[in-house]
Amino acid sequence: MKWSIAWEYREALLNGLMLTLQISAVSIVASTIIGMVVACVASLPGFFARRIASAYVEMLRNIPVVVKIFFFYFAVGLDAIPAAMLGLTLHQSAYIADVLASGFRALPREQFEAAYAVGHSELQSFVHILLPQVFRIVMPPMITQYIEVVKNSAIAMMIGIEELTFQTQQIEAETFRGFEAASIATIAYIVIALVIAGSMGALANRLKAGIT
Amino acid sequence: MTTMRPAEWPLPAKERIWRLSLFSLACGAAWMTRDLRWDVVWTTAPALLQGLGISFLLAVTSVAAGMIAGMILAVARTSGPFGLRHLAIGYIEIVRAVPQLMVIFWIFFTWPAVTGRGMSPWSAAFLSLTVIAAAYLAEVIRAGIESVPPIQKESAFVLGLSPFQAFMRVVLPQALRNMLPALIATFVMMFKVTSLVYVVGIVDFFRAVVIINNREFAPYALYTTLAVVYFACCWALSWLIRKLDPNYALTS
């Protein structure tokens, strides 16, 4: 064991970590927005709206994320980072749409009607009454989805993005100290997962406190 | 267990319109992309099919092995003694929190570097996929075991079955029935994860496409085929889930 390798390569590891966090953050925000739109379409009353939403979900969910990233990078010809972000976003938006749609289904219809009757506009009742409750219901599966984005961002190394997993492979190739580098990266990923779970859990508790 | 439902026939009008429009959309897409080099896909079809077979083989073997390991982990997590229970929880949570690529790297690059003994790409791929599958399947099996009411186990004890018999003959069959949709979903997930063994150099379906594209350079045709075939395989399997459990999908 030679843990000083971590100090010698601190810059590479930190840059990799930053890139992982950037890609993940953009993909998390974008996939939540897209997932929300698709889930809203899925909850519309019409037959075709529901079918279009489910076609979107099925199509994106059944293709591995690495295939999407390679498609955008090699076939469409985007730059590496946008291709990775787009692939991750589209992939996870399908899962998030499914989670949110089941959250909307779990909510009693009277909630919307009551909010509307009290004098909120449609948008207001959606934003102030429905969304907080839906987010409370879907928080546990959403934590899983967000951690999944961070995990999948490691795949970006396959198109040459120098994120955390890529840096560990670099260190392994340069110094044969793969064990130390891989341990550090593994711990970093676990810490990121714990931070996501902890902060989302705290947010869920605040939402709960705000409602009751 | 929910039974297979026969489709209503003739289909409702809206359903027919929807299927017709999807079909014409697909035909339109095929017509607009007729100038792409689809002949490459046709001439390299044997290599692609072989890759697809390898992907399936890896998914099936790793899920089968992961099933056994996952069952041990699930039992250890639900009813193991103090230390063993925490080891199982630690294994499951760490493998599920870390990127799958990282698991593959641990087994293929890091482990041989530490122990000094190399590992063939095949055994590394099989082992890492099994490690991943075991962690996910352990949770599936645990949920299945917990879905069986405890009275079933108690009744089995009263009838004189040993704990092992009660688990194997009473709890497990019911648990398996309850977790069948989640089991298929895990298989679909593992089939998608097999595309990551690309990094250890096995020519699975994904790598076969990448290699052929490097030689022929027909990215649109090849990568579209890749996506369509993966979609068809996974969708056929998840169709089975929707038949077994109508509440599983968004459309229900």
Coordinates of C-alpha atoms in Angstrom, one line a residue:
Chain A
M1 CA 0.0 0.0 0.0
K2 CA 1.2 3.5 -0.8
W3 CA -1.4 5.9 0.1
S4 CA 0.8 8.9 -0.7
I5 CA -0.3 8.3 -4.3
A6 CA -3.6 9.9 -3.3
W7 CA -1.7 13.1 -2.4
E8 CA 0.5 13.1 -5.4
Y9 CA -2.5 12.7 -7.7
R10 CA -4.8 14.9 -5.7
E11 CA -5.3 17.3 -8.6
A12 CA -6.3 14.6 -11.0
L13 CA -8.7 13.0 -8.6
L14 CA -10.2 16.3 -7.6
N15 CA -10.7 17.4 -11.2
G16 CA -12.3 14.0 -11.9
L17 CA -14.6 14.4 -8.9
M18 CA -15.6 17.9 -10.0
L19 CA -16.3 16.6 -13.6
T20 CA -18.4 13.7 -12.2
L21 CA -20.3 16.2 -10.0
Q22 CA -20.9 18.6 -12.8
I23 CA -22.2 16.0 -15.3
S24 CA -24.3 14.4 -12.6
A25 CA -25.8 17.8 -11.4
V26 CA -26.7 18.9 -14.9
S27 CA -28.2 15.5 -15.7
I28 CA -30.2 15.3 -12.5
V29 CA -31.8 18.8 -12.9
A30 CA -32.5 18.2 -16.6
S31 CA -33.9 14.7 -16.2
T32 CA -36.1 15.9 -13.3
I33 CA -37.6 18.6 -15.5
I34 CA -38.1 16.3 -18.5
G35 CA -39.5 13.6 -16.3
M36 CA -41.9 16.0 -14.7
V37 CA -43.2 17.1 -18.1
V38 CA -43.6 13.5 -19.2
A39 CA -45.3 12.5 -16.0
C40 CA -47.8 15.5 -16.4
V41 CA -48.5 14.3 -20.0
A42 CA -49.0 10.8 -18.6
S43 CA -51.6 12.1 -16.0
L44 CA -53.6 14.0 -18.7
P45 CA -57.1 12.5 -19.1
G46 CA -56.7 11.6 -22.8
F47 CA -55.9 8.1 -24.2
F48 CA -53.2 9.3 -26.6
A49 CA -51.4 11.5 -24.1
R50 CA -51.0 8.5 -21.9
R51 CA -49.8 6.3 -24.7
I52 CA -47.3 8.9 -25.9
A53 CA -45.8 9.3 -22.4
S54 CA -45.6 5.5 -22.0
A55 CA -44.0 5.1 -25.4
Y56 CA -41.4 7.7 -24.4
V57 CA -40.7 5.9 -21.1
E58 CA -40.6 2.4 -22.7
M59 CA -38.3 3.5 -25.6
L60 CA -35.7 5.2 -23.4
R61 CA -35.8 2.7 -20.5
N62 CA -35.1 -0.3 -22.6
I63 CA -31.9 0.9 -24.2
P64 CA -28.7 0.8 -22.1
V65 CA -27.4 4.2 -21.2
V66 CA -24.0 3.4 -22.8
V67 CA -25.7 2.8 -26.2
K68 CA -27.3 6.3 -26.0
I69 CA -24.0 8.0 -25.1
F70 CA -22.2 6.2 -27.9
F71 CA -25.0 7.1 -30.3
F72 CA -24.9 10.8 -29.5
Y73 CA -21.1 10.8 -29.5
F74 CA -20.2 8.7 -32.5
A75 CA -23.3 8.7 -34.7
V76 CA -24.7 12.2 -34.0
G77 CA -21.3 13.7 -33.5
L78 CA -21.8 15.8 -30.4
D79 CA -18.9 16.8 -28.2
A80 CA -18.1 14.3 -25.4
I81 CA -19.5 16.1 -22.4
P82 CA -22.8 17.2 -24.0
A83 CA -23.2 13.7 -25.4
A84 CA -22.7 12.2 -22.0
M85 CA -25.1 14.7 -20.4
L86 CA -27.8 14.1 -23.0
G87 CA -27.5 10.4 -22.8
L88 CA -27.7 10.4 -19.0
T89 CA -30.6 12.9 -19.0
L90 CA -32.7 11.0 -21.5
H91 CA -32.0 7.7 -19.8
Q92 CA -32.9 8.8 -16.3
S93 CA -35.8 11.1 -17.4
A94 CA -37.7 8.0 -18.4
Y95 CA -37.3 6.4 -15.0
I96 CA -38.1 9.6 -13.2
A97 CA -41.2 10.1 -15.3
D98 CA -42.4 6.6 -14.3
V99 CA -41.7 7.4 -10.6
L100 CA -43.5 10.8 -10.7
A101 CA -46.4 9.4 -12.7
S102 CA -47.0 6.7 -10.0
G103 CA -46.7 9.5 -7.4
F104 CA -49.5 11.5 -9.2
R105 CA -51.6 8.4 -9.4
A106 CA -51.2 7.8 -5.7
L107 CA -52.5 11.3 -4.9
P108 CA -56.3 11.5 -4.4
R109 CA -58.0 13.5 -7.1
E110 CA -59.9 15.5 -4.5
Q111 CA -56.7 17.3 -3.6
F112 CA -56.7 19.1 -6.9
E113 CA -60.4 19.7 -6.9
A114 CA -60.4 21.0 -3.3
A115 CA -57.5 23.4 -4.1
Y116 CA -59.3 24.6 -7.2
A117 CA -62.5 25.1 -5.2
V118 CA -60.8 27.2 -2.6
G119 CA -59.8 29.6 -5.3
H120 CA -56.3 28.6 -6.4
S121 CA -55.7 28.7 -10.1
E122 CA -54.8 25.5 -11.9
L123 CA -51.1 26.3 -11.8
Q124 CA -51.2 27.4 -8.2
S125 CA -53.0 24.2 -7.1
F126 CA -50.5 22.2 -9.0
V127 CA -47.4 24.0 -7.6
H128 CA -48.6 24.6 -4.1
I129 CA -50.9 21.7 -3.3
L130 CA -50.0 18.8 -5.6
L131 CA -46.3 19.0 -6.1
P132 CA -45.2 19.1 -2.4
Q133 CA -47.4 16.0 -1.7
V134 CA -46.1 14.2 -4.8
F135 CA -42.5 14.9 -3.9
R136 CA -43.1 13.5 -0.4
I137 CA -44.5 10.3 -1.8
V138 CA -41.8 9.8 -4.4
M139 CA -38.8 10.9 -2.4
P140 CA -37.5 7.4 -1.6
P141 CA -37.5 6.2 -5.2
M142 CA -36.2 9.6 -6.4
I143 CA -33.2 9.2 -4.1
T144 CA -32.4 5.9 -5.9
Q145 CA -32.8 7.6 -9.3
Y146 CA -30.5 10.4 -8.5
I147 CA -27.8 8.0 -7.1
E148 CA -28.3 6.1 -10.4
V149 CA -27.4 9.2 -12.4
V150 CA -24.1 9.6 -10.4
K151 CA -23.4 5.9 -10.9
N152 CA -24.1 6.0 -14.6
S153 CA -21.9 9.1 -15.1
A154 CA -18.9 6.7 -14.7
I155 CA -19.9 5.4 -18.2
A156 CA -18.8 8.8 -19.6
M157 CA -15.2 7.6 -19.2
M158 CA -15.9 5.2 -22.1
I159 CA -16.0 8.1 -24.5
G160 CA -12.9 9.6 -23.0
I161 CA -14.3 12.1 -20.4
E162 CA -11.8 12.5 -17.6
E163 CA -14.1 12.0 -14.7
L164 CA -13.4 10.1 -11.5
T165 CA -13.4 6.5 -12.8
F166 CA -11.3 7.6 -15.7
Q167 CA -8.7 9.1 -13.3
T168 CA -8.4 5.9 -11.3
Q169 CA -7.7 4.1 -14.5
Q170 CA -5.1 6.7 -15.4
I171 CA -3.4 6.3 -12.0
E172 CA -3.5 2.5 -12.4
A173 CA -1.9 2.8 -15.9
E174 CA 0.8 5.2 -14.8
T175 CA 1.8 3.9 -11.4
F176 CA 0.2 0.4 -10.9
R177 CA -1.4 1.8 -7.8
G178 CA -4.9 0.9 -8.8
F179 CA -5.9 -0.4 -5.4
E180 CA -5.4 2.9 -3.7
A181 CA -7.0 5.0 -6.5
A182 CA -10.0 2.6 -6.8
S183 CA -10.5 2.7 -3.0
I184 CA -10.6 6.5 -3.0
A185 CA -13.0 6.6 -5.9
T186 CA -15.2 4.0 -4.4
I187 CA -15.3 5.9 -1.1
A188 CA -16.0 9.1 -3.0
Y189 CA -19.0 7.5 -4.8
I190 CA -20.4 6.2 -1.5
V191 CA -20.0 9.6 0.1
I192 CA -21.9 11.2 -2.9
A193 CA -24.7 8.6 -2.5
L194 CA -24.9 9.3 1.2
V195 CA -25.0 13.0 0.7
I196 CA -27.8 12.7 -1.9
A197 CA -29.8 10.4 0.4
G198 CA -29.2 12.5 3.4
S199 CA -30.1 15.9 1.8
M200 CA -33.1 14.5 0.1
G201 CA -34.3 12.9 3.3
A202 CA -33.9 16.2 5.1
L203 CA -35.9 17.9 2.3
A204 CA -38.6 15.3 2.6
N205 CA -38.9 15.9 6.4
R206 CA -39.1 19.7 5.8
L207 CA -41.9 19.2 3.2
K208 CA -43.7 16.9 5.7
A209 CA -43.3 19.6 8.4
G210 CA -44.6 22.3 6.0
I211 CA -47.8 20.4 5.2
T212 CA -49.0 19.1 8.5
Chain B
M1 CA -50.5 -14.6 -8.6
T2 CA -52.1 -12.6 -11.4
T3 CA -52.9 -14.8 -14.3
M4 CA -52.1 -14.0 -17.9
R5 CA -54.9 -11.9 -19.4
P6 CA -55.9 -12.5 -23.0
A7 CA -55.9 -9.3 -25.1
E8 CA -59.4 -8.0 -25.9
W9 CA -60.1 -8.7 -29.6
P10 CA -61.0 -6.9 -31.7
L11 CA -59.0 -4.1 -30.2
P12 CA -60.7 -0.8 -29.2
A13 CA -60.7 1.9 -31.9
K14 CA -58.3 4.2 -30.2
E15 CA -55.9 1.3 -29.6
R16 CA -56.0 0.5 -33.3
I17 CA -55.4 4.1 -34.3
W18 CA -52.4 4.2 -31.9
R19 CA -50.9 1.1 -33.3
L20 CA -51.4 2.1 -36.8
S21 CA -49.8 5.5 -36.2
L22 CA -46.8 3.8 -34.5
F23 CA -46.5 1.5 -37.4
S24 CA -46.6 4.2 -40.0
L25 CA -44.1 6.3 -38.0
A26 CA -41.7 3.3 -38.1
C27 CA -42.3 2.9 -41.8
G28 CA -41.7 6.6 -42.4
A29 CA -38.5 6.5 -40.4
A30 CA -37.3 3.5 -42.4
W31 CA -38.2 5.3 -45.7
M32 CA -36.4 8.5 -44.7
T33 CA -33.2 6.6 -43.7
R34 CA -33.1 4.3 -46.7
D35 CA -29.9 5.9 -47.9
L36 CA -28.0 4.8 -44.8
R37 CA -25.7 1.9 -45.2
W38 CA -28.0 -0.8 -43.9
D39 CA -26.2 -3.4 -46.1
V40 CA -23.4 -3.3 -43.5
V41 CA -25.8 -4.5 -40.9
W42 CA -27.0 -7.3 -43.2
T43 CA -23.5 -8.5 -44.2
T44 CA -22.2 -8.5 -40.6
A45 CA -25.3 -10.1 -39.2
P46 CA -23.6 -13.3 -38.2
A47 CA -21.0 -11.5 -36.0
L48 CA -23.7 -9.3 -34.5
L49 CA -25.9 -12.3 -33.7
Q50 CA -22.9 -14.0 -32.1
G51 CA -22.3 -10.9 -30.0
L52 CA -26.0 -10.9 -29.0
G53 CA -25.8 -14.5 -28.0
I54 CA -22.8 -13.8 -25.8
S55 CA -24.6 -10.9 -24.1
F56 CA -27.6 -13.2 -23.4
L57 CA -25.3 -15.9 -22.1
L58 CA -23.5 -13.5 -19.8
A59 CA -26.9 -12.2 -18.5
V60 CA -28.4 -15.6 -17.9
T61 CA -25.3 -17.1 -16.2
S62 CA -24.7 -14.1 -14.0
V63 CA -28.4 -13.9 -13.0
A64 CA -28.4 -17.6 -12.2
A65 CA -25.2 -17.4 -10.1
G66 CA -26.4 -14.1 -8.6
M67 CA -29.6 -15.8 -7.6
I68 CA -27.8 -18.3 -5.5
A69 CA -25.5 -15.7 -3.9
G70 CA -28.4 -13.3 -3.6
M71 CA -30.5 -15.9 -1.7
I72 CA -27.7 -16.4 0.8
L73 CA -27.2 -12.7 1.2
A74 CA -31.0 -12.1 1.6
V75 CA -31.2 -14.8 4.3
A76 CA -28.1 -13.4 6.0
R77 CA -29.7 -9.9 5.9
T78 CA -33.1 -10.9 7.2
S79 CA -32.2 -13.6 9.8
G80 CA -28.4 -13.9 10.0
P81 CA -26.5 -13.5 13.3
F82 CA -25.1 -10.1 14.4
G83 CA -21.9 -9.9 12.4
L84 CA -23.0 -11.7 9.3
R85 CA -26.1 -9.5 9.0
H86 CA -24.0 -6.4 8.9
L87 CA -21.6 -7.9 6.4
A88 CA -24.5 -8.7 4.1
I89 CA -26.0 -5.2 4.5
G90 CA -22.6 -3.6 3.8
Y91 CA -22.0 -5.7 0.7
I92 CA -25.4 -5.0 -0.7
E93 CA -25.4 -1.3 -0.1
I94 CA -21.8 -0.7 -1.3
V95 CA -22.3 -2.6 -4.5
R96 CA -25.5 -0.8 -5.2
A97 CA -24.0 2.6 -4.4
V98 CA -20.9 2.2 -6.6
P99 CA -20.9 2.5 -10.4
Q100 CA -21.1 -0.9 -12.2
L101 CA -18.0 0.1 -14.1
M102 CA -16.2 0.5 -10.9
V103 CA -17.1 -3.0 -9.8
I104 CA -15.8 -4.4 -13.1
F105 CA -12.6 -2.5 -12.7
W106 CA -12.1 -3.7 -9.1
I107 CA -12.4 -7.3 -10.3
F108 CA -10.5 -7.1 -13.6
F109 CA -7.7 -4.6 -12.9
T110 CA -7.4 -4.0 -9.2
W111 CA -7.8 -7.4 -7.8
P112 CA -5.1 -9.0 -10.0
A113 CA -2.8 -6.1 -9.2
V114 CA -3.1 -6.7 -5.5
T115 CA -3.0 -10.5 -5.5
G116 CA -0.6 -10.8 -8.4
R117 CA -2.7 -13.3 -10.2
G118 CA -4.2 -12.4 -13.5
M119 CA -7.8 -13.2 -14.5
S120 CA -9.1 -14.0 -17.9
P121 CA -11.6 -11.4 -19.3
W122 CA -14.3 -14.1 -19.3
S123 CA -14.0 -15.0 -15.7
A124 CA -13.7 -11.3 -14.8
A125 CA -16.8 -10.4 -16.7
F126 CA -18.8 -13.3 -15.3
L127 CA -17.6 -12.7 -11.7
S128 CA -18.2 -8.9 -11.8
L129 CA -21.7 -9.3 -13.3
T130 CA -22.5 -12.0 -10.7
V131 CA -21.3 -9.6 -7.9
I132 CA -23.6 -6.9 -9.3
A133 CA -26.5 -9.2 -9.8
A134 CA -26.2 -10.8 -6.4
A135 CA -26.5 -7.4 -4.6
Y136 CA -29.7 -6.4 -6.6
L137 CA -31.2 -9.9 -6.4
A138 CA -30.6 -10.0 -2.7
E139 CA -32.9 -7.0 -2.3
V140 CA -35.5 -8.5 -4.6
I141 CA -35.5 -11.8 -2.7
R142 CA -35.6 -10.0 0.6
A143 CA -38.7 -8.1 -0.5
G144 CA -40.2 -11.4 -1.7
I145 CA -39.5 -13.2 1.6
E146 CA -40.9 -10.3 3.5
S147 CA -44.1 -10.3 1.4
V148 CA -45.0 -13.7 2.7
P149 CA -47.1 -13.4 5.9
P150 CA -45.2 -14.7 8.9
I151 CA -48.2 -16.9 9.8
Q152 CA -47.2 -19.2 6.9
K153 CA -43.8 -19.9 8.5
E154 CA -45.4 -20.3 11.9
S155 CA -48.0 -22.8 10.6
A156 CA -45.2 -24.7 9.0
F157 CA -43.4 -24.9 12.3
V158 CA -46.5 -26.1 14.0
L159 CA -46.9 -28.8 11.5
G160 CA -43.4 -30.1 12.5
L161 CA -41.2 -28.8 9.6
S162 CA -37.7 -27.8 10.4
P163 CA -36.7 -24.1 9.8
F164 CA -34.9 -25.2 6.6
Q165 CA -37.8 -27.2 5.4
A166 CA -40.2 -24.4 6.3
F167 CA -38.1 -21.9 4.3
M168 CA -37.5 -24.1 1.2
R169 CA -41.0 -25.7 1.0
V170 CA -43.4 -23.0 2.3
V171 CA -41.9 -19.5 2.3
L172 CA -39.6 -19.7 -0.8
P173 CA -42.2 -20.9 -3.3
Q174 CA -44.6 -18.2 -2.3
A175 CA -41.9 -15.6 -2.2
L176 CA -40.7 -16.6 -5.7
R177 CA -44.2 -16.2 -7.0
N178 CA -44.5 -12.7 -5.6
M179 CA -41.2 -11.6 -6.8
L180 CA -41.4 -12.9 -10.4
P181 CA -42.0 -9.4 -12.0
A182 CA -39.1 -7.9 -10.0
L183 CA -37.0 -10.8 -11.0
I184 CA -37.6 -10.3 -14.7
A185 CA -37.0 -6.6 -14.2
T186 CA -33.6 -7.4 -12.7
F187 CA -32.8 -9.7 -15.6
V188 CA -33.6 -6.8 -18.0
M189 CA -31.3 -4.6 -16.0
M190 CA -28.5 -7.2 -16.1
F191 CA -28.9 -7.6 -19.8
K192 CA -28.4 -3.9 -20.1
V193 CA -25.4 -4.0 -17.7
T194 CA -23.7 -6.6 -19.9
S195 CA -23.0 -3.9 -22.4
L196 CA -20.4 -2.6 -19.9
V197 CA -18.2 -5.7 -20.1
Y198 CA -17.0 -3.9 -23.2
V199 CA -14.2 -2.5 -21.1
V200 CA -12.6 -5.9 -20.3
G201 CA -12.5 -6.7 -24.0
I202 CA -15.2 -9.4 -24.5
V203 CA -16.9 -9.2 -27.9
D204 CA -20.4 -9.0 -26.7
F205 CA -23.1 -7.3 -28.8
F206 CA -22.1 -3.8 -27.9
R207 CA -18.4 -4.4 -28.7
A208 CA -19.2 -6.3 -31.9
V209 CA -21.0 -3.2 -33.1
V210 CA -18.2 -0.9 -32.1
I211 CA -15.6 -3.1 -33.8
I212 CA -17.6 -3.3 -37.0
N213 CA -18.2 0.5 -37.0
N214 CA -14.4 1.0 -36.7
R215 CA -13.9 -1.0 -39.8
E216 CA -16.8 0.0 -41.9
F217 CA -17.6 3.4 -40.5
A218 CA -21.4 3.4 -40.8
P219 CA -22.3 4.8 -37.4
Y220 CA -25.9 5.8 -38.0
A221 CA -26.9 2.4 -39.4
L222 CA -24.9 0.4 -36.9
Y223 CA -25.8 2.3 -33.7
T224 CA -29.4 2.5 -34.7
T225 CA -29.4 -1.2 -35.1
L226 CA -27.7 -1.5 -31.7
A227 CA -30.4 0.6 -30.0
V228 CA -33.3 -1.1 -31.8
V229 CA -32.1 -4.6 -31.0
Y230 CA -31.5 -3.8 -27.3
F231 CA -34.9 -2.2 -27.2
A232 CA -36.6 -5.2 -28.8
C233 CA -34.9 -7.7 -26.4
C234 CA -35.6 -5.7 -23.2
W235 CA -39.1 -4.7 -24.3
A236 CA -40.1 -8.2 -25.0
L237 CA -39.0 -9.2 -21.5
S238 CA -40.7 -6.2 -19.9
W239 CA -43.8 -7.1 -21.9
L240 CA -43.8 -10.3 -19.9
I241 CA -43.6 -8.3 -16.7
R242 CA -46.7 -6.2 -17.7
K243 CA -48.6 -9.4 -18.4
L244 CA -47.7 -10.9 -15.1
D245 CA -48.3 -7.7 -13.1
P246 CA -50.6 -5.2 -14.7
N247 CA -49.7 -2.5 -12.1
Y248 CA -46.1 -2.5 -13.0
A249 CA -46.1 -0.1 -15.9
L250 CA -46.9 3.5 -16.5
T251 CA -49.9 2.6 -18.7
S252 CA -51.8 0.7 -16.1

